[in-house]
Amino acid sequence: MFNRDRWKEILEVLTSNWFRTVLTAFGVFWGIFILILLLSAGKGLENGIMQDFGDISTNTMFMWSRSTTKSYKGLPKGRSFLFKVEDVQSIRDNVPELKFISPRNQLGDFNGANNVVRGIKTGAYNVYGDYPEISKQDPMTMTSGRFLNYNDIKEKRKIAIIGEGVRAGLYDKDEEVLGSFIKIQGVNFMVVGTYKKKSNDGDGEEGQKQIFVPFTTFSQAFNRGNDVGWMAITANDGTSITSLKDKIMGVVKESHKVHPDDQRAVGHFDLYEQFQRVQSLFGALRFIAYFVGILVLLSGIIGVSNIMLIVVKERTKEIGIRRALGEDPWSIKLQILMESIFLTIISGMAGITLGALFIYGVNTLLDISGPVDMFVNPSVSLGVVVGALIILIFSGLLAGFIPAQSAIKVRPIDALRTE
Amino acid sequence: MIEIKDLHKSYKMGSNSLHVLKGLNFSIAEGELVAIMGSSGSGKSTLLNILGMLDEADSGTYDLDGVPIKNLNETKAAKYRNRFLGFIFQSFNLINYKSAMENVALPLYYQKVPRKEREEKALKYLAQVGLKEWAGHLPNELSGGQKQRVAIARALAAEPKVLMADEPTGALDSKTSYEVMDLIQKINDEGNTILVVTHEEDIAHMCKRIVHLKDGVIVEDKKVEQVRAAQYVK
Ligand SMILES: Nc1ncnc2c1ncn2[C@@H]1O[C@H](COP(=O)(O)OP(=O)(O)O)[C@@H](O)[C@H]1O
Ligand SMILES: [Mg+2]
């Protein structure tokens, strides 16, 4: 199968009509090229959107209270209420499948007024009262010092962890941050850590401009009593938060005397559901890429098959001669199949190579021109390339099968008839 | 070497069938040079195709060197053709993108003879037909007579038991025809068994025996005084 004469002959046949060979090869080349481009574009989009999700634990929901829209147990509708610290424990008791329940309070918002002062510098930042678990739900990298712990909660320490963005706004470049004090709405906090985190909001700036203080300290310092602004709730791996959220909201509705069918009293955002939606979108994109790519490839294969049929027709007499001289029919079949596979693989490899070069070019361009929204590092995995090669070998076999069959169907005497 | 008994062959064409060979009997001994004569359409090629295992008879027996040739599948037929027979065709049937030497080496390739040995043998037989210097040329660079000599070298290369030539001079002018017949006679002189199909009297008389075919039956089978072709070749 791999002897020199066989290959010599394959090359002789394929090079005897260059123009036709190249035209034929182009079909397969184009199919693979399109497939690779579509897959990598899909990957680029996926990377871009996944980056927007950041490191955030995706099996998470956020929940906050609004006002009731149904009267219940003698209470009127339109009543507003707030979650309480006790709700955390009752959710934990009633829904055991949860990993983290973080009650949160918050000061400031995106375009808020300056609320943090340090010496003569001021800034507007989001300040959160949090439990230590929040760092597992919305992961961050400590760049110095430490994050919150339970002693901070218990002792209501006046400490703060600030983002690198806050540091840049309130400190000079080489200034020591740890141990220094900042004033949040008139209350002094000592900075014990700085962090950086992957963005979950596009450009990544906002994520670095947050300040975390112990939940209990926050409640006391800013007079929140037992109130909880909102909660970040993460389910155990293997259980989706989506399947638990009705149960969770049921618990808080019950304890706040909200009608069980009141859909609007408790607001929530289900990150998992969103994530799944995006995931299935990428699944669909990948499917489309494969579908279109393989269809184009298929037309290329049909082209190869057609040309091979013509080649076999043209070589009918030659095949007849070879069979009269005693070549095994199997050997002829193998020859045609190998020609077809060889042609398919060569043109496919060209398609893969050019596709890869193209992607490389796009990446270089992206690097030069700076990041593009929702499109990061388009690429194809090695798995896809290996898969494409397998598809190619299979395609070549498929393309050569009918011509090979027709090559040995002709009887030598018919092929050799002089007239 | 060759023995056929009561060989019949007909071609089906739609509803009616054409009875081409109507019960042929003969035997050919080793070293014979036999002409199969007859007018066009008398069934000469049909007979030769059956003897050459390119086609099968409807009934009757055929033994080649003591081996009954019967119910061969394509793979086996190919193998027998390759080992036992050498073909020479009217239209030469060289493979046009292969050089003279590669054409001659082809039957050896199918026998899986190693490349070097194959090339040596091919050159030897090319030399025997006087075309050693043309080994590297493609068929379309050769004259008709040269092509047929390459084809003869190719038929000899596998050292077959029988050479079969179907109108070997049919496409050649008379001078070249005689050159080719001269070569065939010389090969026969070395003891090779050869069958030559022809419809030309003078070519037939350059063989040692003439089997005359007419309307599918043998009307005459006689030994003749061989006319040497060499005398016409200058
Ligand atoms: N494959 C075939 N199908 C039908 N008829 C055929 C076929 N081959 C040959 N014949 C017919 O058989 C007869 C003998 O043909 P052939 O053996 O080629 O004669 P020759 O070689 O003596 O000229 C002719 O009439 C021819 O038309
Ligand atoms: Mg004939």
XYZ file of C-alpha atoms and ligand atoms in Angstrom:
681
model
C 0.000 0.000 0.000
C 2.769 2.417 0.815
C 5.249 1.411 -1.818
C 7.022 3.890 -3.991
C 5.470 2.824 -7.285
C 1.975 3.281 -5.965
C 2.735 6.834 -4.892
C 4.576 7.584 -8.078
C 1.519 6.536 -9.998
C -0.821 8.598 -7.820
C 1.323 11.651 -8.445
C 1.548 10.894 -12.152
C -2.199 10.680 -12.467
C -2.904 13.775 -10.393
C -0.253 15.904 -12.070
C -1.132 14.852 -15.599
C -3.915 17.441 -15.626
C -2.886 20.139 -13.193
C -5.685 22.530 -13.928
C -8.355 19.960 -13.324
C -6.698 18.626 -10.181
C -6.445 22.110 -8.683
C -10.053 22.923 -9.554
C -11.198 19.691 -7.976
C -9.073 20.211 -4.911
C -10.505 23.677 -4.500
C -13.933 22.341 -3.578
C -12.627 20.393 -0.612
C -10.192 23.151 0.282
C -12.988 25.679 0.411
C -15.246 23.419 2.472
C -12.658 22.854 5.183
C -11.607 26.491 5.100
C -15.185 27.637 5.707
C -15.655 25.041 8.431
C -12.525 26.161 10.262
C -13.415 29.843 9.927
C -16.970 29.378 11.157
C -15.863 27.274 14.105
C -13.175 29.727 15.119
C -15.480 32.719 14.748
C -17.972 30.940 16.992
C -15.177 30.263 19.463
C -14.146 33.917 19.377
C -17.661 35.005 20.209
C -17.870 32.394 22.927
C -14.567 33.517 24.448
C -15.752 37.113 24.338
C -19.018 36.434 26.101
C -17.483 34.012 28.579
C -15.038 36.731 29.490
C -17.964 38.959 30.252
C -19.196 36.373 32.704
C -15.812 36.622 34.368
C -14.976 34.099 37.068
C -18.339 34.394 38.683
C -19.791 31.158 39.915
C -22.525 30.518 37.364
C -24.693 28.284 39.505
C -25.828 31.380 41.364
C -28.924 33.528 41.702
C -29.432 36.970 43.166
C -32.600 37.764 45.096
C -34.042 40.995 46.447
C -37.322 42.178 47.861
C -39.838 44.407 46.152
C -43.386 45.316 47.053
C -46.273 42.884 47.149
C -48.886 42.782 44.394
C -51.409 40.571 46.202
C -53.061 41.013 49.547
C -52.515 38.086 51.884
C -53.384 37.165 55.461
C -55.050 40.498 56.032
C -52.117 42.498 54.723
C -52.755 44.877 51.820
C -51.049 44.726 48.479
C -48.427 47.317 47.600
C -46.680 46.673 50.908
C -42.878 46.809 50.769
C -40.682 44.677 52.955
C -37.005 43.868 53.461
C -35.219 40.551 53.914
C -33.857 39.971 57.399
C -30.724 38.264 58.608
C -32.910 35.480 60.019
C -34.058 34.633 56.484
C -30.597 33.287 55.737
C -30.883 30.651 58.426
C -34.412 29.647 57.479
C -33.399 29.249 53.816
C -30.432 27.181 54.941
C -32.711 24.984 57.039
C -35.306 24.463 54.341
C -33.117 24.122 51.267
C -30.157 21.884 52.121
C -28.842 21.708 48.539
C -27.302 25.171 48.766
C -23.583 25.797 48.979
C -23.445 29.493 49.858
C -26.013 32.039 50.984
C -24.514 35.495 51.207
C -26.669 38.319 52.523
C -25.456 41.647 51.222
C -25.953 45.326 51.803
C -24.734 48.023 49.507
C -23.893 51.709 49.486
C -23.541 53.822 46.408
C -24.145 52.863 42.821
C -22.736 53.464 39.419
C -23.186 57.183 38.977
C -23.434 57.997 42.649
C -21.974 60.917 44.514
C -18.591 60.740 46.222
C -18.931 58.624 49.298
C -15.364 57.714 50.186
C -12.733 60.144 51.441
C -9.057 59.773 52.130
C -7.258 62.955 53.061
C -7.908 65.362 50.239
C -8.880 62.645 47.780
C -12.449 61.516 47.298
C -14.260 59.033 45.130
C -17.601 57.376 44.406
C -17.412 53.622 44.950
C -19.702 50.710 45.593
C -19.377 49.651 49.200
C -20.629 46.214 50.180
C -21.360 44.655 53.536
C -20.465 41.031 52.932
C -19.719 37.600 54.353
C -16.441 35.858 53.483
C -18.230 33.431 51.113
C -18.810 36.172 48.567
C -15.202 35.739 47.438
C -16.096 32.215 46.311
C -19.204 33.297 44.448
C -17.586 36.262 42.775
C -13.940 35.215 42.756
C -11.196 37.790 43.062
C -7.446 37.706 43.311
C -5.906 39.299 46.371
C -3.080 41.551 45.288
C -2.061 42.327 48.869
C -3.252 41.641 52.413
C -6.264 39.446 53.003
C -10.002 39.155 52.487
C -12.787 39.176 55.112
C -13.005 36.350 57.657
C -15.447 35.276 60.331
C -13.571 36.995 63.133
C -14.151 40.266 61.307
C -17.862 39.424 61.203
C -18.030 38.392 64.838
C -16.101 41.323 66.204
C -17.586 43.809 63.772
C -14.137 45.042 62.837
C -13.938 48.260 60.916
C -11.814 46.979 58.116
C -12.119 47.229 54.350
C -10.812 45.395 51.298
C -10.495 47.697 48.321
C -10.188 47.081 44.603
C -7.172 48.104 42.583
C -9.360 50.771 40.999
C -10.089 52.286 44.403
C -6.427 52.193 45.264
C -5.575 54.016 42.063
C -8.160 56.675 42.848
C -7.300 57.316 46.480
C -3.582 56.573 46.740
C -0.390 57.742 45.122
C 1.554 55.188 43.181
C 4.030 54.015 45.811
C 1.955 54.713 48.872
C 1.504 51.937 51.444
C -2.123 50.853 51.405
C -2.362 48.209 54.097
C -3.010 49.722 57.510
C -4.129 53.049 56.102
C -7.597 54.467 56.788
C -10.392 55.531 54.491
C -13.577 57.273 55.494
C -16.798 55.796 54.143
C -19.721 58.145 54.706
C -17.972 59.557 57.699
C -16.938 56.229 59.238
C -13.261 55.246 59.343
C -12.213 51.834 58.045
C -8.730 50.352 57.987
C -7.660 48.858 54.676
C -6.399 45.256 55.134
C -6.350 44.003 51.568
C -6.485 44.873 47.915
C -7.902 42.735 45.103
C -8.245 42.469 41.388
C -10.902 40.500 39.580
C -11.862 39.441 36.099
C -14.518 41.680 34.745
C -18.123 40.717 34.570
C -19.104 43.958 32.970
C -17.416 44.390 29.643
C -14.486 46.720 30.109
C -13.607 45.496 33.601
C -13.193 48.913 35.190
C -16.231 48.824 37.427
C -15.246 45.502 39.000
C -12.077 47.017 40.438
C -13.901 49.928 42.058
C -15.541 48.114 44.909
C -14.988 48.116 48.638
C -15.851 45.154 50.849
C -16.439 45.505 54.589
C -17.788 42.930 57.101
C -21.554 42.571 56.884
C -22.075 43.109 60.606
C -19.867 46.196 60.668
C -21.750 47.613 57.701
C -25.123 47.054 59.367
C -24.000 48.821 62.514
C -22.087 51.661 60.865
C -24.826 52.533 58.417
C -27.821 51.710 60.594
C -29.222 48.766 58.693
C -30.262 46.823 61.776
C -31.284 43.321 60.701
C -32.056 44.303 57.138
C -30.589 42.501 54.163
C -30.481 44.340 50.832
C -30.154 41.279 48.665
C -28.682 37.818 48.615
C -26.295 35.911 46.415
C -27.178 32.199 46.583
C -25.143 29.384 45.076
C -26.294 25.785 44.811
C -24.161 22.669 45.285
C -22.448 21.338 42.180
C -24.747 18.878 40.489
C -27.920 20.742 41.446
C -28.907 23.724 39.357
C -29.959 26.861 41.159
C -32.756 27.155 38.629
C -34.398 24.040 40.048
C -34.174 25.384 43.586
C -35.220 28.966 43.180
C -38.975 28.444 43.626
C -38.307 26.646 46.885
C -35.982 29.405 48.096
C -38.404 32.172 47.233
C -41.171 30.141 48.838
C -39.279 30.215 52.141
C -38.884 34.002 52.207
C -42.435 34.577 51.003
C -43.697 32.444 53.836
C -41.733 34.263 56.511
C -42.683 37.685 55.175
C -46.352 36.821 54.744
C -46.283 37.229 50.979
C -48.933 35.416 48.917
C -47.316 32.241 47.518
C -48.550 33.148 44.009
C -47.229 36.693 44.139
C -44.694 36.567 41.338
C -43.469 40.131 41.658
C -42.835 40.513 45.376
C -39.431 38.851 45.250
C -37.104 39.908 42.464
C -34.376 37.611 41.259
C -31.767 37.133 38.600
C -30.852 33.576 37.726
C -27.283 33.575 36.458
C -27.376 29.858 35.764
C -30.359 30.196 33.469
C -28.679 33.021 31.596
C -25.513 31.024 31.381
C -27.379 28.006 30.052
C -29.090 30.181 27.509
C -25.751 31.508 26.300
C -24.316 28.008 26.318
C -27.108 26.671 24.183
C -26.666 29.622 21.864
C -23.049 28.572 21.383
C -24.176 25.012 20.883
C -26.474 26.251 18.132
C -23.686 28.347 16.610
C -21.376 25.348 16.584
C -24.081 23.267 15.006
C -24.584 25.867 12.284
C -20.841 26.028 11.691
C -20.636 22.266 11.295
C -23.794 22.150 9.230
C -22.721 24.828 6.773
C -19.098 23.687 6.731
C -19.979 20.083 6.109
C -22.471 20.987 3.408
C -19.817 22.998 1.596
C -17.375 20.169 2.158
C -19.926 17.719 0.820
C -20.225 19.612 -2.429
C -16.434 19.480 -2.599
C -16.531 15.736 -2.073
C -19.139 15.305 -4.756
C -16.825 17.297 -7.009
C -13.938 14.958 -6.255
C -16.143 11.945 -6.805
C -17.290 13.334 -10.125
C -13.798 14.050 -11.322
C -12.614 10.639 -10.204
C -15.436 9.115 -12.223
C -14.303 11.055 -15.261
C -10.709 10.038 -14.627
C -11.783 6.411 -14.414
C -13.751 6.780 -17.656
C -10.747 8.292 -19.365
C -8.571 5.544 -18.046
C -10.966 2.710 -18.895
C -8.646 1.452 -21.565
C -5.587 1.736 -19.343
C -7.374 -0.148 -16.598
C -8.330 -2.789 -19.140
C -4.695 -3.145 -20.206
C -3.513 -3.417 -16.632
C -6.058 -6.059 -15.871
C -5.172 -8.003 -19.015
C -1.553 -7.897 -17.845
C -2.685 -9.405 -14.567
C -3.209 -6.627 -12.053
C -5.450 -7.695 -9.220
C -8.825 -5.888 -9.325
C -8.345 -5.033 -5.660
C -5.124 -3.313 -6.458
C -6.932 -1.124 -9.007
C -9.664 -0.313 -6.525
C -7.089 0.585 -3.924
C -5.320 2.783 -6.433
C -8.460 4.812 -7.186
C -9.344 5.076 -3.499
C -5.876 6.249 -2.610
C -5.899 8.846 -5.366
C -9.164 10.153 -4.060
C -8.085 10.164 -0.398
C -4.763 11.728 -1.270
C -6.394 14.507 -3.253
C -8.935 15.127 -0.506
C -6.381 15.177 2.277
C -3.930 17.409 0.450
C -6.579 19.967 -0.401
C -8.093 19.644 3.065
C -4.722 20.227 4.690
C -4.292 23.296 2.527
C -7.692 24.478 3.760
C -6.784 23.843 7.396
C -3.411 25.543 7.005
C -4.817 28.595 5.299
C -7.673 28.725 7.796
C -5.156 28.635 10.643
C -3.069 31.359 9.023
C -6.167 33.459 8.548
C -7.124 33.052 12.214
C -3.577 33.893 13.208
C -3.819 37.036 11.090
C -7.116 38.050 12.681
C -5.657 37.500 16.147
C -2.643 39.619 15.320
C -4.943 42.332 14.046
C -7.047 42.126 17.198
C -3.878 42.440 19.258
C -2.795 45.519 17.358
C -6.138 47.275 17.229
C -7.039 46.517 20.834
C -9.937 44.476 22.197
C -13.213 44.236 20.338
C -16.388 43.883 22.348
C -17.611 40.301 22.657
C -14.943 38.851 20.384
C -11.780 37.408 21.902
C -9.122 35.051 20.558
C -10.937 33.174 17.766
C -9.375 29.743 17.545
C -9.910 26.097 16.751
C -8.780 23.353 19.057
C -6.463 20.549 18.050
C -9.423 18.251 18.498
C -11.298 20.064 15.754
C -8.300 19.796 13.428
C -7.930 16.075 14.107
C -11.678 15.717 13.642
C -11.456 17.558 10.333
C -8.687 15.218 9.200
C -10.764 12.183 10.062
C -13.688 13.701 8.194
C -11.340 14.214 5.240
C -10.084 10.638 5.148
C -13.636 9.429 5.392
C -14.679 11.882 2.664
C -11.902 10.715 0.397
C -13.010 7.126 0.852
C -16.569 8.136 0.149
C -15.601 10.157 -2.906
C -13.463 7.342 -4.303
C -15.816 4.517 -3.580
C -18.180 4.805 -6.534
C -15.402 5.542 -9.061
C -13.338 2.631 -7.720
C -16.321 0.368 -8.025
C -16.960 1.482 -11.581
C -13.286 0.998 -12.432
C -13.401 -2.729 -11.804
C -16.878 -3.200 -13.188
C -15.626 -2.795 -16.754
C -14.482 -6.098 -18.192
C -11.044 -6.001 -19.748
C -12.272 -7.192 -23.156
C -14.826 -4.406 -23.305
C -12.192 -1.893 -22.311
C -9.769 -3.182 -24.926
C -12.144 -3.430 -27.902
C -10.446 -1.539 -30.682
C -13.455 0.088 -32.309
C 0.260 -26.865 -23.880
C -3.223 -25.781 -24.939
C -6.112 -28.160 -25.344
C -9.695 -27.202 -26.115
C -12.633 -29.524 -26.570
C -16.042 -28.703 -28.013
C -15.789 -25.001 -27.204
C -18.997 -22.996 -27.658
C -19.592 -19.320 -27.299
C -22.553 -17.141 -28.167
C -23.291 -13.508 -27.503
C -26.698 -12.520 -26.294
C -28.004 -9.419 -27.941
C -31.422 -8.581 -26.679
C -33.780 -11.454 -27.422
C -31.681 -13.222 -30.060
C -28.236 -14.651 -29.519
C -25.293 -14.828 -31.886
C -23.577 -18.186 -31.961
C -19.963 -17.244 -32.619
C -17.963 -20.372 -31.743
C -19.660 -23.618 -32.629
C -17.753 -26.443 -31.036
C -14.025 -25.999 -31.543
C -11.430 -28.699 -30.885
C -7.692 -28.465 -31.136
C -4.528 -28.759 -29.169
C -1.295 -26.842 -29.375
C 1.991 -28.300 -28.281
C 4.843 -26.456 -26.626
C 7.006 -24.461 -29.059
C 4.398 -24.171 -31.792
C 3.777 -21.007 -33.790
C 0.131 -21.134 -34.776
C -1.830 -18.705 -36.932
C -5.546 -18.435 -36.410
C -6.866 -17.323 -39.768
C -10.247 -16.208 -40.899
C -12.147 -13.305 -42.316
C -13.370 -10.456 -40.190
C -16.156 -11.503 -37.848
C -15.335 -15.185 -37.998
C -14.719 -15.377 -34.259
C -10.911 -15.252 -34.075
C -10.765 -12.595 -31.333
C -13.529 -14.323 -29.425
C -11.475 -17.494 -29.409
C -8.312 -15.718 -28.416
C -10.105 -13.906 -25.566
C -11.291 -17.209 -24.206
C -7.829 -18.715 -24.493
C -6.507 -15.566 -22.848
C -8.947 -15.897 -19.921
C -10.372 -12.490 -20.688
C -13.670 -14.158 -21.482
C -15.280 -17.462 -20.708
C -16.728 -20.104 -22.999
C -20.336 -21.170 -22.610
C -19.436 -24.838 -22.751
C -16.528 -27.119 -23.531
C -13.204 -27.548 -21.767
C -9.961 -25.644 -21.877
C -6.720 -26.855 -20.336
C -3.600 -24.749 -20.202
C -0.419 -26.683 -19.438
C -2.517 -29.331 -17.735
C -4.472 -26.859 -15.625
C -8.218 -26.819 -16.293
C -9.350 -23.245 -16.839
C -12.833 -23.057 -15.452
C -14.978 -20.852 -13.233
C -12.240 -18.379 -12.497
C -13.049 -15.348 -10.398
C -11.504 -12.073 -11.514
C -8.679 -12.164 -8.983
C -7.650 -15.664 -9.983
C -8.023 -14.939 -13.707
C -5.782 -11.906 -13.297
C -3.201 -14.024 -11.545
C -3.276 -16.741 -14.234
C -3.036 -14.187 -17.017
C -0.086 -12.632 -15.316
C 1.792 -15.936 -14.788
C 0.856 -17.919 -17.893
C 0.124 -15.501 -20.721
C 1.639 -12.634 -22.650
C -0.604 -10.436 -24.789
C 0.197 -8.525 -27.933
C -2.590 -6.337 -29.293
C -3.309 -4.780 -32.641
C -3.366 -1.302 -31.103
C -0.268 -1.940 -28.948
C -2.066 -0.906 -25.737
C 0.920 0.666 -24.086
C 0.260 2.938 -21.114
C 1.017 6.333 -22.484
C 2.306 8.100 -19.392
C 4.804 5.369 -18.636
C 8.162 5.027 -20.333
C 8.987 2.051 -22.538
C 10.881 0.435 -19.700
C 8.077 0.999 -17.188
C 5.610 -0.519 -19.642
C 7.753 -3.591 -20.047
C 8.228 -3.887 -16.279
C 4.498 -3.716 -15.582
C 3.698 -7.474 -15.525
C 6.643 -7.953 -13.167
C 5.300 -5.234 -10.911
C 2.053 -7.162 -10.606
C 4.134 -10.179 -9.624
C 5.695 -8.034 -6.896
C 9.187 -8.454 -8.297
C 11.487 -5.949 -6.544
C 12.103 -2.710 -8.401
C 15.741 -3.240 -9.277
C 15.274 -6.749 -10.610
C 12.239 -5.545 -12.524
C 14.192 -2.817 -14.247
C 17.054 -5.114 -15.108
C 14.698 -7.627 -16.690
C 12.791 -4.931 -18.557
C 16.041 -3.609 -20.020
C 17.059 -7.109 -21.013
C 13.839 -7.664 -22.979
C 13.972 -4.187 -24.499
C 17.447 -5.074 -25.697
C 16.090 -8.296 -27.146
C 13.618 -6.334 -29.314
C 16.362 -3.850 -30.184
C 15.057 -0.863 -28.255
C 17.484 -0.587 -25.383
C 18.290 3.023 -26.222
C 14.596 3.891 -26.171
C 13.995 2.658 -22.630
C 13.313 6.105 -21.221
C 10.988 7.260 -24.005
C 7.251 7.596 -23.747
C 5.107 5.618 -26.222
C 4.109 8.715 -28.212
C 7.790 9.295 -28.984
C 7.983 5.916 -30.724
C 6.923 4.770 -34.193
C 4.205 2.154 -34.638
C 6.712 -0.642 -35.204
C 8.689 0.403 -32.153
C 5.542 0.485 -30.039
C 4.675 -3.040 -31.086
C 8.177 -4.179 -30.233
C 7.851 -2.628 -26.785
C 4.536 -4.476 -26.436
C 6.274 -7.722 -27.422
C 9.000 -7.089 -24.859
C 6.279 -6.512 -22.279
C 4.560 -9.767 -23.239
C 7.878 -11.580 -22.833
C 8.848 -9.943 -19.553
C 6.831 -12.222 -17.306
C 8.213 -15.259 -19.147
C 4.759 -16.657 -19.918
C 3.944 -20.135 -21.138
C 2.095 -18.818 -24.196
C 2.220 -15.579 -26.178
C -1.065 -14.463 -27.699
C -1.103 -11.872 -30.432
C -4.353 -10.475 -31.844
C -3.651 -8.976 -35.258
C -0.181 -7.829 -34.174
C 0.490 -6.337 -37.585
C -2.999 -4.983 -38.216
C -2.005 -1.392 -37.600
C 1.382 -1.510 -39.337
C 2.557 -1.069 -42.909
C 3.901 -4.184 -44.591
C 7.582 -3.453 -44.068
C 7.115 -2.926 -40.333
C 4.766 -5.907 -40.243
C 7.565 -8.116 -41.507
C 9.967 -6.711 -38.953
C 7.515 -7.582 -36.202
C 6.928 -11.064 -37.675
C 10.684 -11.530 -37.883
C 10.889 -10.789 -34.171
C 8.015 -13.160 -33.405
C 9.703 -15.911 -35.422
C 12.949 -15.413 -33.554
C 11.164 -15.611 -30.217
C 9.507 -18.818 -31.392
C 12.903 -20.149 -32.460
C 13.906 -19.985 -28.814
C 11.107 -22.405 -27.968
C 8.260 -20.095 -26.991
C 4.695 -21.111 -27.827
C 2.929 -18.388 -29.805
C -0.595 -17.875 -31.160
C -1.079 -15.256 -33.844
C -4.527 -14.147 -34.915
C -4.572 -12.643 -38.405
C -6.699 -12.287 -41.468
C -3.699 -11.763 -43.757
C -2.482 -14.733 -45.798
C 1.157 -13.675 -45.900
C 1.349 -13.187 -42.133
C -0.317 -16.557 -41.567
C 2.243 -18.264 -43.757
C 5.028 -16.944 -41.601
C 3.738 -19.274 -38.886
C 4.227 -23.027 -38.775
C 0.593 -24.042 -38.613
C -2.640 -22.416 -39.749
C -5.997 -22.977 -38.092
C -8.649 -21.662 -40.444
C -11.818 -20.390 -38.843
C -15.016 -19.755 -40.772
C -18.438 -18.962 -39.338
C -17.405 -20.302 -35.965
C -16.067 -23.650 -37.031
C -12.566 -24.826 -37.902
C -12.616 -25.515 -41.630
C -8.944 -26.315 -41.955
C -6.022 -27.066 -39.617
C -2.711 -27.614 -41.405
C 1.009 -27.434 -40.895
C 2.760 -25.113 -43.374
C 6.244 -24.454 -44.571
C 7.299 -21.363 -42.644
C 8.135 -18.300 -44.722
C 10.925 -16.458 -42.952
C 10.204 -12.758 -42.533
C 13.889 -11.902 -42.345
C 14.230 -12.063 -46.127
C 11.877 -9.103 -46.504
C 13.652 -7.055 -43.852
C 16.569 -5.076 -45.021
N -19.219 -8.472 -26.897
C -19.874 -8.800 -27.988
N -21.213 -8.715 -28.033
C -21.902 -9.052 -29.117
N -21.359 -9.505 -30.238
C -20.017 -9.628 -30.297
C -19.211 -9.266 -29.174
N -17.906 -9.486 -29.498
C -17.916 -9.942 -30.754
N -19.176 -10.034 -31.239
C -19.566 -10.530 -32.532
O -19.054 -11.809 -32.671
C -18.578 -12.035 -33.971
C -17.128 -12.448 -33.912
O -16.345 -11.371 -33.477
P -14.774 -11.458 -33.351
O -14.438 -12.637 -32.545
O -14.274 -10.141 -32.878
O -14.322 -11.674 -34.846
P -12.921 -11.439 -35.525
O -11.923 -11.149 -34.479
O -12.650 -12.714 -36.218
O -13.098 -10.337 -36.478
C -18.784 -10.720 -34.723
O -19.957 -10.827 -35.494
C -18.976 -9.721 -33.664
O -19.858 -8.707 -34.096
Mg -10.687 -9.488 -34.180
